[in-house]
Amino acid sequence: MPIENFSCPYCGSGHLHEIHQVSEMMFGTGELFKYAECQNCGSLALTEVPQDLAAYYPASYYSLQPLVESSFGKNLLKKIRYDVFRISGKEKIKPVFGDWFSRIKPSKSAKIADIGCGNGQLLYELYAAGFCYLRGYDPFMEKEQHFGKKLVLSKKDVFEIQEKFDLIMMHHALEHMESPKKILEQCSKLLNPQGWLLVRLPVADAKVWADEGVNWVQLDPPRHLHIPSTKGLKQLGTESGLVCKEVVFDSSTFQFWGTELVKNKRPLHGVIPEEAFSRQDLAMWRKKALLYNKKSVGDQACFYFYKA
Ligand SMILES: [Zn+2]
């Protein structure tokens, strides 16, 4: 996208607020990229997408670790645990998908897809919890995998999907894909009436972005092709025939310790925060992240859309 032809990938505005020059952060290569900031909605977009994006996803970056299966007995416990959680809502036994599923309340027979599913671990946890129609898609996965008829992982992108779903999830995937408008429209097409689309991703509403600018860790150029504001993504959802029921901020300590590393010009890859930072710092950042989420200024959020 030449800068003079700027068009916000989220709200469509041609009004550019500013161009930000940002260094590659994950591996500290020093390569520079530019993000355009939309004057209307505050979303960010790379001004030029590299031709060979795959080169920025070395095996060590991408979650190519194989899916970890658990024993029959352990899966039975996971199922019981989720069934008890569903009734009691007890925080202590909440599974990794507990927050999202408490809001959406899908039935165990709901057709569920995870787009950009990586190794499919999340879907496997749902399979263990007793969900019986799970499909994962990721064009970068090594090979197709079947767990009976209940869970199938396919090497496909969103435009190759043929069937319809009651719930589609995208966890930190949309910002890695070109043309969010086409993707949201496709997801809308793939949803059954009253179906849900759950989108989790970094958002430009982040206070860390306002405070720390180009050192904000979740810019992550050039892998993050665009980062919406909540206003921008809501608008795009509406245009795609979706209603935004809720936006829940779910940022973590990463926004602080990651940004701290970027400021100190330390590459992020392979850093274990518990080793790089003190317990006190991490505890303080945990509190701060909760506060930022409460005030809707955390650096990532979960959008709950449904098909009207
Ligand atoms: Zn915009």
mmCIF file of C-alpha atoms and ligand atoms in Angstrom:
data_model
loop_
_atom_site.group_PDB
_atom_site.id
_atom_site.type_symbol
_atom_site.label_atom_id
_atom_site.label_comp_id
_atom_site.label_asym_id
_atom_site.label_seq_id
_atom_site.Cartn_x
_atom_site.Cartn_y
_atom_site.Cartn_z
ATOM 1 C CA MET A 1 0.000 0.000 0.000
ATOM 2 C CA PRO A 2 1.715 3.224 -1.062
ATOM 3 C CA ILE A 3 1.259 5.786 1.689
ATOM 4 C CA GLU A 4 -0.454 8.283 -0.639
ATOM 5 C CA ASN A 5 -3.143 5.640 -1.321
ATOM 6 C CA PHE A 6 -3.732 4.936 2.361
ATOM 7 C CA SER A 7 -6.959 3.166 3.124
ATOM 8 C CA CYS A 8 -7.584 1.845 6.643
ATOM 9 C CA PRO A 9 -8.108 -1.944 6.477
ATOM 10 C CA TYR A 10 -10.677 -1.664 9.274
ATOM 11 C CA CYS A 11 -12.802 1.461 8.763
ATOM 12 C CA GLY A 12 -11.879 2.226 5.164
ATOM 13 C CA SER A 13 -10.929 5.851 5.924
ATOM 14 C CA GLY A 14 -8.383 7.446 3.601
ATOM 15 C CA HIS A 15 -7.246 9.864 6.313
ATOM 16 C CA LEU A 16 -3.820 9.116 7.645
ATOM 17 C CA HIS A 17 -2.853 10.382 11.072
ATOM 18 C CA GLU A 18 0.804 9.434 11.220
ATOM 19 C CA ILE A 19 3.459 6.990 9.989
ATOM 20 C CA HIS A 20 5.438 5.100 12.666
ATOM 21 C CA GLN A 21 8.785 3.477 11.973
ATOM 22 C CA VAL A 22 9.239 0.274 13.972
ATOM 23 C CA SER A 23 12.127 -2.199 14.318
ATOM 24 C CA GLU A 24 11.723 -5.959 14.131
ATOM 25 C CA MET A 25 11.513 -7.130 17.757
ATOM 26 C CA MET A 26 11.305 -10.888 17.953
ATOM 27 C CA PHE A 27 14.773 -11.711 16.681
ATOM 28 C CA GLY A 28 16.273 -8.214 16.909
ATOM 29 C CA THR A 29 17.249 -8.135 13.225
ATOM 30 C CA GLY A 30 17.033 -4.329 13.181
ATOM 31 C CA GLU A 31 14.972 -4.391 10.003
ATOM 32 C CA LEU A 32 12.668 -1.377 9.852
ATOM 33 C CA PHE A 33 8.987 -1.368 8.953
ATOM 34 C CA LYS A 34 6.363 1.357 8.762
ATOM 35 C CA TYR A 35 2.874 1.366 10.222
ATOM 36 C CA ALA A 36 0.255 3.837 9.092
ATOM 37 C CA GLU A 37 -2.140 5.046 11.802
ATOM 38 C CA CYS A 38 -5.713 5.746 10.733
ATOM 39 C CA GLN A 39 -6.927 9.199 11.716
ATOM 40 C CA ASN A 40 -10.534 8.056 11.964
ATOM 41 C CA CYS A 41 -10.339 4.867 14.034
ATOM 42 C CA GLY A 42 -6.738 4.656 15.262
ATOM 43 C CA SER A 43 -6.062 1.242 13.695
ATOM 44 C CA LEU A 44 -2.543 0.495 12.458
ATOM 45 C CA ALA A 45 -1.439 -1.180 9.230
ATOM 46 C CA LEU A 46 1.938 -1.983 7.696
ATOM 47 C CA THR A 47 2.490 0.337 4.746
ATOM 48 C CA GLU A 48 4.246 -2.448 2.832
ATOM 49 C CA VAL A 49 3.792 -6.172 3.412
ATOM 50 C CA PRO A 50 7.006 -8.112 2.666
ATOM 51 C CA GLN A 51 6.716 -10.392 -0.365
ATOM 52 C CA ASP A 52 8.034 -13.434 1.433
ATOM 53 C CA LEU A 53 6.249 -13.315 4.785
ATOM 54 C CA ALA A 54 7.082 -16.964 5.497
ATOM 55 C CA ALA A 55 10.717 -15.916 5.948
ATOM 56 C CA TYR A 56 9.624 -14.115 9.146
ATOM 57 C CA TYR A 57 8.160 -17.320 10.603
ATOM 58 C CA PRO A 58 11.136 -19.576 11.231
ATOM 59 C CA ALA A 59 10.307 -22.945 12.775
ATOM 60 C CA SER A 60 11.447 -21.621 16.142
ATOM 61 C CA TYR A 61 8.841 -18.828 16.072
ATOM 62 C CA TYR A 62 5.756 -20.665 14.964
ATOM 63 C CA SER A 63 4.028 -23.055 17.340
ATOM 64 C CA LEU A 64 5.211 -26.117 15.495
ATOM 65 C CA GLN A 65 5.541 -28.146 18.652
ATOM 66 C CA PRO A 66 3.388 -31.220 18.203
ATOM 67 C CA LEU A 67 0.057 -31.415 19.945
ATOM 68 C CA VAL A 68 0.295 -33.066 23.356
ATOM 69 C CA GLU A 69 -2.269 -35.817 23.873
ATOM 70 C CA SER A 70 -3.225 -36.927 27.356
ATOM 71 C CA SER A 71 -4.211 -40.361 28.614
ATOM 72 C CA PHE A 72 -7.771 -41.682 28.624
ATOM 73 C CA GLY A 73 -7.905 -41.256 32.398
ATOM 74 C CA LYS A 74 -6.651 -37.693 32.291
ATOM 75 C CA ASN A 75 -9.131 -36.796 29.560
ATOM 76 C CA LEU A 76 -11.937 -38.237 31.656
ATOM 77 C CA LEU A 77 -10.857 -35.974 34.527
ATOM 78 C CA LYS A 78 -10.766 -32.980 32.170
ATOM 79 C CA LYS A 79 -14.330 -33.770 31.103
ATOM 80 C CA ILE A 80 -15.562 -34.048 34.683
ATOM 81 C CA ARG A 81 -13.716 -30.869 35.609
ATOM 82 C CA TYR A 82 -15.335 -28.921 32.764
ATOM 83 C CA ASP A 83 -18.795 -30.312 33.539
ATOM 84 C CA VAL A 84 -18.436 -29.207 37.160
ATOM 85 C CA PHE A 85 -17.091 -25.812 36.050
ATOM 86 C CA ARG A 86 -20.057 -25.334 33.700
ATOM 87 C CA ILE A 87 -22.470 -25.721 36.582
ATOM 88 C CA SER A 88 -20.487 -24.099 39.391
ATOM 89 C CA GLY A 89 -18.404 -21.459 37.552
ATOM 90 C CA LYS A 90 -15.648 -22.115 40.105
ATOM 91 C CA GLU A 91 -12.567 -20.118 39.162
ATOM 92 C CA LYS A 92 -10.189 -22.732 40.606
ATOM 93 C CA ILE A 93 -11.195 -25.410 38.108
ATOM 94 C CA LYS A 94 -11.638 -23.099 35.120
ATOM 95 C CA PRO A 95 -10.164 -24.610 31.950
ATOM 96 C CA VAL A 96 -8.167 -22.492 29.507
ATOM 97 C CA PHE A 97 -11.308 -21.814 27.434
ATOM 98 C CA GLY A 98 -13.485 -21.209 30.519
ATOM 99 C CA ASP A 99 -13.938 -17.437 30.168
ATOM 100 C CA TRP A 100 -14.970 -17.589 26.510
ATOM 101 C CA PHE A 101 -17.276 -20.564 26.877
ATOM 102 C CA SER A 102 -18.985 -19.159 29.975
ATOM 103 C CA ARG A 103 -20.122 -16.265 27.809
ATOM 104 C CA ILE A 104 -20.978 -18.176 24.622
ATOM 105 C CA LYS A 105 -22.304 -21.360 26.284
ATOM 106 C CA PRO A 106 -21.933 -23.668 23.275
ATOM 107 C CA SER A 107 -23.569 -27.083 23.575
ATOM 108 C CA LYS A 108 -21.319 -30.138 23.455
ATOM 109 C CA SER A 109 -22.639 -30.913 19.988
ATOM 110 C CA ALA A 110 -21.977 -27.378 18.630
ATOM 111 C CA LYS A 111 -19.902 -27.225 15.459
ATOM 112 C CA ILE A 112 -16.731 -25.386 16.469
ATOM 113 C CA ALA A 113 -13.841 -24.180 14.283
ATOM 114 C CA ASP A 114 -10.496 -22.681 15.245
ATOM 115 C CA ILE A 115 -8.977 -20.714 12.362
ATOM 116 C CA GLY A 116 -5.209 -20.341 12.562
ATOM 117 C CA CYS A 117 -5.230 -23.152 15.106
ATOM 118 C CA GLY A 118 -1.449 -23.774 15.188
ATOM 119 C CA ASN A 119 -0.861 -27.264 16.535
ATOM 120 C CA GLY A 120 -4.534 -27.590 17.551
ATOM 121 C CA GLN A 121 -3.900 -27.902 21.280
ATOM 122 C CA LEU A 122 -6.902 -25.742 22.237
ATOM 123 C CA LEU A 123 -9.234 -27.920 20.158
ATOM 124 C CA TYR A 124 -7.723 -30.997 21.749
ATOM 125 C CA GLU A 125 -8.598 -29.606 25.200
ATOM 126 C CA LEU A 126 -12.179 -29.093 23.994
ATOM 127 C CA TYR A 127 -12.189 -32.648 22.665
ATOM 128 C CA ALA A 128 -11.036 -33.884 26.072
ATOM 129 C CA ALA A 129 -13.801 -31.828 27.715
ATOM 130 C CA GLY A 130 -16.397 -33.694 25.650
ATOM 131 C CA PHE A 131 -17.107 -31.459 22.666
ATOM 132 C CA CYS A 132 -17.804 -33.613 19.655
ATOM 133 C CA TYR A 133 -17.511 -31.534 16.483
ATOM 134 C CA LEU A 134 -14.194 -29.693 16.315
ATOM 135 C CA ARG A 135 -12.333 -28.526 13.220
ATOM 136 C CA GLY A 136 -8.981 -26.731 13.132
ATOM 137 C CA TYR A 137 -7.507 -24.943 10.129
ATOM 138 C CA ASP A 138 -4.018 -23.635 9.599
ATOM 139 C CA PRO A 139 -2.212 -23.363 6.270
ATOM 140 C CA PHE A 140 1.127 -23.709 8.082
ATOM 141 C CA MET A 141 0.388 -26.984 9.823
ATOM 142 C CA GLU A 142 2.606 -29.888 8.910
ATOM 143 C CA LYS A 143 -0.049 -32.465 8.090
ATOM 144 C CA GLU A 144 -3.746 -33.201 8.514
ATOM 145 C CA GLN A 145 -4.625 -34.977 11.766
ATOM 146 C CA HIS A 146 -7.748 -36.917 12.757
ATOM 147 C CA PHE A 147 -8.914 -37.809 16.258
ATOM 148 C CA GLY A 148 -11.802 -40.030 15.253
ATOM 149 C CA LYS A 149 -14.624 -38.012 13.681
ATOM 150 C CA LYS A 150 -14.773 -35.516 16.516
ATOM 151 C CA LEU A 151 -11.586 -33.565 15.944
ATOM 152 C CA VAL A 152 -9.987 -32.940 12.555
ATOM 153 C CA LEU A 153 -7.077 -30.569 11.918
ATOM 154 C CA SER A 154 -6.711 -29.498 8.269
ATOM 155 C CA LYS A 155 -3.964 -27.700 6.400
ATOM 156 C CA LYS A 156 -6.280 -25.057 4.938
ATOM 157 C CA ASP A 157 -6.774 -21.309 5.016
ATOM 158 C CA VAL A 158 -10.088 -19.661 5.814
ATOM 159 C CA PHE A 159 -11.119 -19.412 2.136
ATOM 160 C CA GLU A 160 -10.802 -23.172 1.611
ATOM 161 C CA ILE A 161 -13.359 -24.038 4.306
ATOM 162 C CA GLN A 162 -16.597 -25.490 2.940
ATOM 163 C CA GLU A 163 -18.849 -26.158 5.928
ATOM 164 C CA LYS A 164 -20.774 -24.020 8.410
ATOM 165 C CA PHE A 165 -20.213 -23.592 12.136
ATOM 166 C CA ASP A 166 -21.959 -22.470 15.310
ATOM 167 C CA LEU A 167 -18.751 -21.008 16.726
ATOM 168 C CA ILE A 168 -15.639 -19.827 14.911
ATOM 169 C CA MET A 169 -12.602 -18.753 16.929
ATOM 170 C CA MET A 170 -9.506 -16.824 15.884
ATOM 171 C CA HIS A 171 -6.925 -16.546 18.644
ATOM 172 C CA HIS A 172 -4.196 -14.087 17.741
ATOM 173 C CA ALA A 173 -4.544 -15.053 14.099
ATOM 174 C CA LEU A 174 -6.393 -12.240 12.300
ATOM 175 C CA GLU A 175 -3.553 -9.741 12.662
ATOM 176 C CA HIS A 176 -1.289 -12.183 10.790
ATOM 177 C CA MET A 177 -3.621 -12.453 7.781
ATOM 178 C CA GLU A 178 -3.954 -10.079 4.860
ATOM 179 C CA SER A 179 -7.226 -8.241 4.263
ATOM 180 C CA PRO A 180 -9.189 -8.463 7.532
ATOM 181 C CA LYS A 181 -12.304 -7.322 5.658
ATOM 182 C CA LYS A 182 -12.315 -10.383 3.379
ATOM 183 C CA ILE A 183 -11.629 -12.653 6.339
ATOM 184 C CA LEU A 184 -14.471 -11.299 8.469
ATOM 185 C CA GLU A 185 -16.847 -11.534 5.511
ATOM 186 C CA GLN A 186 -15.780 -15.146 4.955
ATOM 187 C CA CYS A 187 -16.239 -15.977 8.662
ATOM 188 C CA SER A 188 -19.693 -14.404 8.538
ATOM 189 C CA LYS A 189 -20.535 -16.639 5.541
ATOM 190 C CA LEU A 190 -19.308 -19.717 7.389
ATOM 191 C CA LEU A 191 -21.492 -19.075 10.447
ATOM 192 C CA ASN A 192 -24.909 -20.579 11.027
ATOM 193 C CA PRO A 193 -27.614 -18.059 12.003
ATOM 194 C CA GLN A 194 -27.011 -16.913 15.621
ATOM 195 C CA GLY A 195 -23.517 -18.402 15.371
ATOM 196 C CA TRP A 196 -20.622 -16.805 17.236
ATOM 197 C CA LEU A 197 -17.318 -15.423 16.052
ATOM 198 C CA LEU A 198 -14.720 -14.979 18.774
ATOM 199 C CA VAL A 199 -11.716 -12.849 17.780
ATOM 200 C CA ARG A 200 -8.763 -12.315 20.101
ATOM 201 C CA LEU A 201 -5.949 -9.986 19.068
ATOM 202 C CA PRO A 202 -3.855 -6.968 20.082
ATOM 203 C CA VAL A 203 -5.689 -3.640 19.969
ATOM 204 C CA ALA A 204 -4.481 -0.113 19.315
ATOM 205 C CA ASP A 205 -6.504 1.175 22.287
ATOM 206 C CA ALA A 206 -3.565 0.005 24.402
ATOM 207 C CA LYS A 207 -2.267 2.472 26.965
ATOM 208 C CA VAL A 208 1.149 0.896 26.400
ATOM 209 C CA TRP A 209 0.958 2.018 22.758
ATOM 210 C CA ALA A 210 0.048 5.562 23.870
ATOM 211 C CA ASP A 211 2.790 5.602 26.519
ATOM 212 C CA GLU A 212 5.650 3.721 24.859
ATOM 213 C CA GLY A 213 4.958 4.243 21.136
ATOM 214 C CA VAL A 214 7.104 2.239 18.718
ATOM 215 C CA ASN A 215 8.553 0.134 21.571
ATOM 216 C CA TRP A 216 5.144 -1.489 22.170
ATOM 217 C CA VAL A 217 5.878 -5.188 21.997
ATOM 218 C CA GLN A 218 2.673 -6.257 20.257
ATOM 219 C CA LEU A 219 3.436 -4.222 17.156
ATOM 220 C CA ASP A 220 5.692 -7.165 16.210
ATOM 221 C CA PRO A 221 6.456 -6.113 12.628
ATOM 222 C CA PRO A 222 6.190 -7.515 10.042
ATOM 223 C CA ARG A 223 4.210 -10.505 11.410
ATOM 224 C CA HIS A 224 1.398 -8.259 12.651
ATOM 225 C CA LEU A 225 0.192 -6.839 9.365
ATOM 226 C CA HIS A 226 -2.434 -4.670 11.024
ATOM 227 C CA ILE A 227 -3.717 -3.965 14.528
ATOM 228 C CA PRO A 228 -7.255 -2.637 14.902
ATOM 229 C CA SER A 229 -8.698 -0.275 17.441
ATOM 230 C CA THR A 230 -11.873 -1.598 19.077
ATOM 231 C CA LYS A 231 -13.754 1.033 17.058
ATOM 232 C CA GLY A 232 -12.214 -0.203 13.796
ATOM 233 C CA LEU A 233 -12.852 -3.907 14.363
ATOM 234 C CA LYS A 234 -16.413 -3.320 15.577
ATOM 235 C CA GLN A 235 -17.133 -1.323 12.434
ATOM 236 C CA LEU A 236 -15.695 -4.021 10.187
ATOM 237 C CA GLY A 237 -17.757 -6.637 12.025
ATOM 238 C CA THR A 238 -20.943 -4.648 11.466
ATOM 239 C CA GLU A 239 -20.150 -4.310 7.757
ATOM 240 C CA SER A 240 -19.666 -8.081 7.602
ATOM 241 C CA GLY A 241 -23.138 -8.774 8.997
ATOM 242 C CA LEU A 242 -21.991 -9.375 12.571
ATOM 243 C CA VAL A 243 -23.137 -7.837 15.833
ATOM 244 C CA CYS A 244 -20.525 -7.127 18.485
ATOM 245 C CA LYS A 245 -22.044 -8.310 21.755
ATOM 246 C CA GLU A 246 -19.064 -7.611 23.981
ATOM 247 C CA VAL A 247 -15.373 -6.679 24.040
ATOM 248 C CA VAL A 248 -13.384 -8.081 26.950
ATOM 249 C CA PHE A 249 -9.818 -6.892 27.471
ATOM 250 C CA ASP A 250 -7.499 -9.774 28.292
ATOM 251 C CA SER A 251 -4.003 -8.265 28.271
ATOM 252 C CA SER A 252 -1.260 -9.773 30.407
ATOM 253 C CA THR A 253 2.119 -8.920 31.931
ATOM 254 C CA PHE A 254 3.621 -9.463 28.447
ATOM 255 C CA GLN A 255 2.714 -5.897 27.450
ATOM 256 C CA PHE A 256 5.063 -4.609 30.170
ATOM 257 C CA TRP A 257 7.961 -7.044 30.222
ATOM 258 C CA GLY A 258 7.982 -7.441 26.445
ATOM 259 C CA THR A 259 7.991 -3.676 25.927
ATOM 260 C CA GLU A 260 10.764 -3.365 28.524
ATOM 261 C CA LEU A 261 12.894 -5.784 26.475
ATOM 262 C CA VAL A 262 12.208 -3.885 23.248
ATOM 263 C CA LYS A 263 13.198 -0.612 24.946
ATOM 264 C CA ASN A 264 16.470 -2.216 25.990
ATOM 265 C CA LYS A 265 16.988 -3.540 22.443
ATOM 266 C CA ARG A 266 16.844 -7.146 23.605
ATOM 267 C CA PRO A 267 15.235 -9.641 21.206
ATOM 268 C CA LEU A 268 12.200 -11.349 22.669
ATOM 269 C CA HIS A 269 12.650 -14.773 21.262
ATOM 270 C CA GLY A 270 13.282 -17.415 23.911
ATOM 271 C CA VAL A 271 13.085 -15.006 26.880
ATOM 272 C CA ILE A 272 11.475 -16.502 29.972
ATOM 273 C CA PRO A 273 10.029 -13.604 31.994
ATOM 274 C CA GLU A 274 10.508 -15.401 35.327
ATOM 275 C CA GLU A 275 14.232 -15.524 34.581
ATOM 276 C CA ALA A 276 14.609 -12.060 33.071
ATOM 277 C CA PHE A 277 12.587 -10.071 35.624
ATOM 278 C CA SER A 278 12.146 -10.007 39.384
ATOM 279 C CA ARG A 279 9.141 -11.527 41.110
ATOM 280 C CA GLN A 280 8.230 -8.074 42.418
ATOM 281 C CA ASP A 281 8.190 -6.575 38.930
ATOM 282 C CA LEU A 282 6.066 -9.405 37.567
ATOM 283 C CA ALA A 283 3.631 -9.149 40.496
ATOM 284 C CA MET A 284 3.321 -5.399 39.966
ATOM 285 C CA TRP A 285 2.712 -5.913 36.228
ATOM 286 C CA ARG A 286 0.052 -8.544 36.923
ATOM 287 C CA LYS A 287 -1.887 -5.989 38.983
ATOM 288 C CA LYS A 288 -1.337 -3.295 36.380
ATOM 289 C CA ALA A 289 -2.583 -5.567 33.565
ATOM 290 C CA LEU A 290 -5.790 -6.285 35.507
ATOM 291 C CA LEU A 291 -6.320 -2.574 36.060
ATOM 292 C CA TYR A 292 -5.696 -1.765 32.385
ATOM 293 C CA ASN A 293 -8.151 -4.485 31.341
ATOM 294 C CA LYS A 294 -10.778 -3.079 33.674
ATOM 295 C CA LYS A 295 -10.309 0.363 32.141
ATOM 296 C CA SER A 296 -10.394 -1.059 28.573
ATOM 297 C CA VAL A 297 -6.837 0.081 27.851
ATOM 298 C CA GLY A 298 -5.059 -3.296 27.951
ATOM 299 C CA ASP A 299 -3.113 -4.170 24.820
ATOM 300 C CA GLN A 300 -5.291 -7.054 23.660
ATOM 301 C CA ALA A 301 -8.951 -7.990 23.731
ATOM 302 C CA CYS A 302 -11.516 -10.648 22.938
ATOM 303 C CA PHE A 303 -14.381 -9.630 20.647
ATOM 304 C CA TYR A 304 -17.647 -11.570 20.815
ATOM 305 C CA PHE A 305 -19.548 -11.203 17.539
ATOM 306 C CA TYR A 306 -22.685 -13.080 16.583
ATOM 307 C CA LYS A 307 -24.397 -13.443 13.267
ATOM 308 C CA ALA A 308 -27.653 -11.520 13.286
HETATM 309 ZN ZN ZN B 1 -9.600 3.316 10.421
#
